[in-house]
Amino acid sequence: MRTDKYIEGFGERVLEAAEKTGLTRREIERRAGFTGKSQIYKYVSMHQMPSAYKLAKLAKVLNVSTDWLLGLRG
């Protein structure tokens, strides 16, 4: 598991934002255009971090900023 201070809590923030949208993980992945299976699970479990491009797409679907997802802004 990654522990960089800038990404600590990333998975929790993804889940929090996803819950607020009311969308399923699958629907979020579809709307973000992710083609790989279980991308959200990989991000939440910290097995993988999204590229900058995917981070931007995820933030747009979740209606949050990339800074917020990364824990750079409250």
PDB file of C-alpha atoms in Angstrom:
ATOM      1  CA  MET A   1       0.000   0.000   0.000  1.00  0.00           C
ATOM      2  CA  ARG A   2       1.266   3.468  -0.835  1.00  0.00           C
ATOM      3  CA  THR A   3       1.676   5.917   1.997  1.00  0.00           C
ATOM      4  CA  ASP A   4       2.796   9.101   0.237  1.00  0.00           C
ATOM      5  CA  LYS A   5       1.288  11.987   2.172  1.00  0.00           C
ATOM      6  CA  TYR A   6      -0.198  13.395  -1.011  1.00  0.00           C
ATOM      7  CA  ILE A   7      -2.246  10.321  -1.779  1.00  0.00           C
ATOM      8  CA  GLU A   8      -3.049   9.132   1.722  1.00  0.00           C
ATOM      9  CA  GLY A   9      -6.816   8.750   1.867  1.00  0.00           C
ATOM     10  CA  PHE A  10      -7.236   8.776  -1.922  1.00  0.00           C
ATOM     11  CA  GLY A  11      -9.390   5.645  -1.895  1.00  0.00           C
ATOM     12  CA  GLU A  12     -11.637   6.997   0.838  1.00  0.00           C
ATOM     13  CA  ARG A  13     -12.140  10.229  -1.075  1.00  0.00           C
ATOM     14  CA  VAL A  14     -13.041   8.307  -4.235  1.00  0.00           C
ATOM     15  CA  LEU A  15     -15.634   6.306  -2.290  1.00  0.00           C
ATOM     16  CA  GLU A  16     -16.996   9.427  -0.592  1.00  0.00           C
ATOM     17  CA  ALA A  17     -17.432  11.239  -3.900  1.00  0.00           C
ATOM     18  CA  ALA A  18     -18.887   8.144  -5.565  1.00  0.00           C
ATOM     19  CA  GLU A  19     -21.467   7.778  -2.805  1.00  0.00           C
ATOM     20  CA  LYS A  20     -22.550  11.392  -3.283  1.00  0.00           C
ATOM     21  CA  THR A  21     -23.128  10.831  -7.005  1.00  0.00           C
ATOM     22  CA  GLY A  22     -25.354   7.820  -6.370  1.00  0.00           C
ATOM     23  CA  LEU A  23     -23.600   5.998  -9.204  1.00  0.00           C
ATOM     24  CA  THR A  24     -22.249   2.477  -8.987  1.00  0.00           C
ATOM     25  CA  ARG A  25     -18.542   1.856  -9.457  1.00  0.00           C
ATOM     26  CA  ARG A  26     -19.317   0.260 -12.818  1.00  0.00           C
ATOM     27  CA  GLU A  27     -21.309   3.300 -13.942  1.00  0.00           C
ATOM     28  CA  ILE A  28     -18.505   5.644 -12.865  1.00  0.00           C
ATOM     29  CA  GLU A  29     -16.003   3.555 -14.827  1.00  0.00           C
ATOM     30  CA  ARG A  30     -18.264   3.566 -17.875  1.00  0.00           C
ATOM     31  CA  ARG A  31     -18.831   7.332 -17.756  1.00  0.00           C
ATOM     32  CA  ALA A  32     -15.113   7.962 -17.284  1.00  0.00           C
ATOM     33  CA  GLY A  33     -14.361   5.739 -20.273  1.00  0.00           C
ATOM     34  CA  PHE A  34     -12.219   3.262 -18.336  1.00  0.00           C
ATOM     35  CA  THR A  35     -11.825   0.077 -20.331  1.00  0.00           C
ATOM     36  CA  GLY A  36     -10.026  -2.030 -17.733  1.00  0.00           C
ATOM     37  CA  LYS A  37     -12.022  -4.077 -15.266  1.00  0.00           C
ATOM     38  CA  SER A  38     -12.343  -2.943 -11.666  1.00  0.00           C
ATOM     39  CA  GLN A  39     -10.393   0.287 -12.075  1.00  0.00           C
ATOM     40  CA  ILE A  40     -12.211   1.919  -9.168  1.00  0.00           C
ATOM     41  CA  TYR A  41     -11.448  -1.092  -6.950  1.00  0.00           C
ATOM     42  CA  LYS A  42      -7.755  -0.822  -7.829  1.00  0.00           C
ATOM     43  CA  TYR A  43      -7.739   2.858  -6.931  1.00  0.00           C
ATOM     44  CA  VAL A  44      -9.720   2.423  -3.711  1.00  0.00           C
ATOM     45  CA  SER A  45      -7.528  -0.446  -2.544  1.00  0.00           C
ATOM     46  CA  MET A  46      -4.401   1.531  -3.509  1.00  0.00           C
ATOM     47  CA  HIS A  47      -3.177  -1.271  -5.788  1.00  0.00           C
ATOM     48  CA  GLN A  48      -2.895   1.269  -8.562  1.00  0.00           C
ATOM     49  CA  MET A  49      -3.052   5.037  -8.980  1.00  0.00           C
ATOM     50  CA  PRO A  50      -4.675   6.603 -12.016  1.00  0.00           C
ATOM     51  CA  SER A  51      -2.671   8.436 -14.632  1.00  0.00           C
ATOM     52  CA  ALA A  52      -3.148  12.189 -14.721  1.00  0.00           C
ATOM     53  CA  TYR A  53      -5.529  11.748 -17.654  1.00  0.00           C
ATOM     54  CA  LYS A  54      -7.654   9.154 -15.849  1.00  0.00           C
ATOM     55  CA  LEU A  55      -7.567  11.196 -12.646  1.00  0.00           C
ATOM     56  CA  ALA A  56      -9.023  14.165 -14.524  1.00  0.00           C
ATOM     57  CA  LYS A  57     -11.746  12.012 -16.084  1.00  0.00           C
ATOM     58  CA  LEU A  58     -12.584  10.465 -12.704  1.00  0.00           C
ATOM     59  CA  ALA A  59     -12.787  13.876 -11.042  1.00  0.00           C
ATOM     60  CA  LYS A  60     -15.137  15.140 -13.747  1.00  0.00           C
ATOM     61  CA  VAL A  61     -17.499  12.170 -13.371  1.00  0.00           C
ATOM     62  CA  LEU A  62     -17.417  12.488  -9.568  1.00  0.00           C
ATOM     63  CA  ASN A  63     -17.902  16.271  -9.781  1.00  0.00           C
ATOM     64  CA  VAL A  64     -14.867  17.024  -7.599  1.00  0.00           C
ATOM     65  CA  SER A  65     -11.454  18.538  -8.253  1.00  0.00           C
ATOM     66  CA  THR A  66      -8.342  16.502  -8.851  1.00  0.00           C
ATOM     67  CA  ASP A  67      -6.736  18.403  -5.972  1.00  0.00           C
ATOM     68  CA  TRP A  68      -9.482  17.229  -3.651  1.00  0.00           C
ATOM     69  CA  LEU A  69      -9.135  13.605  -4.777  1.00  0.00           C
ATOM     70  CA  LEU A  70      -5.393  13.774  -4.149  1.00  0.00           C
ATOM     71  CA  GLY A  71      -5.862  15.346  -0.732  1.00  0.00           C
ATOM     72  CA  LEU A  72      -4.220  18.631  -1.710  1.00  0.00           C
ATOM     73  CA  ARG A  73      -7.313  20.662  -0.891  1.00  0.00           C
ATOM     74  CA  GLY A  74      -9.966  20.258   1.788  1.00  0.00           C
TER      75      GLY A  74
END
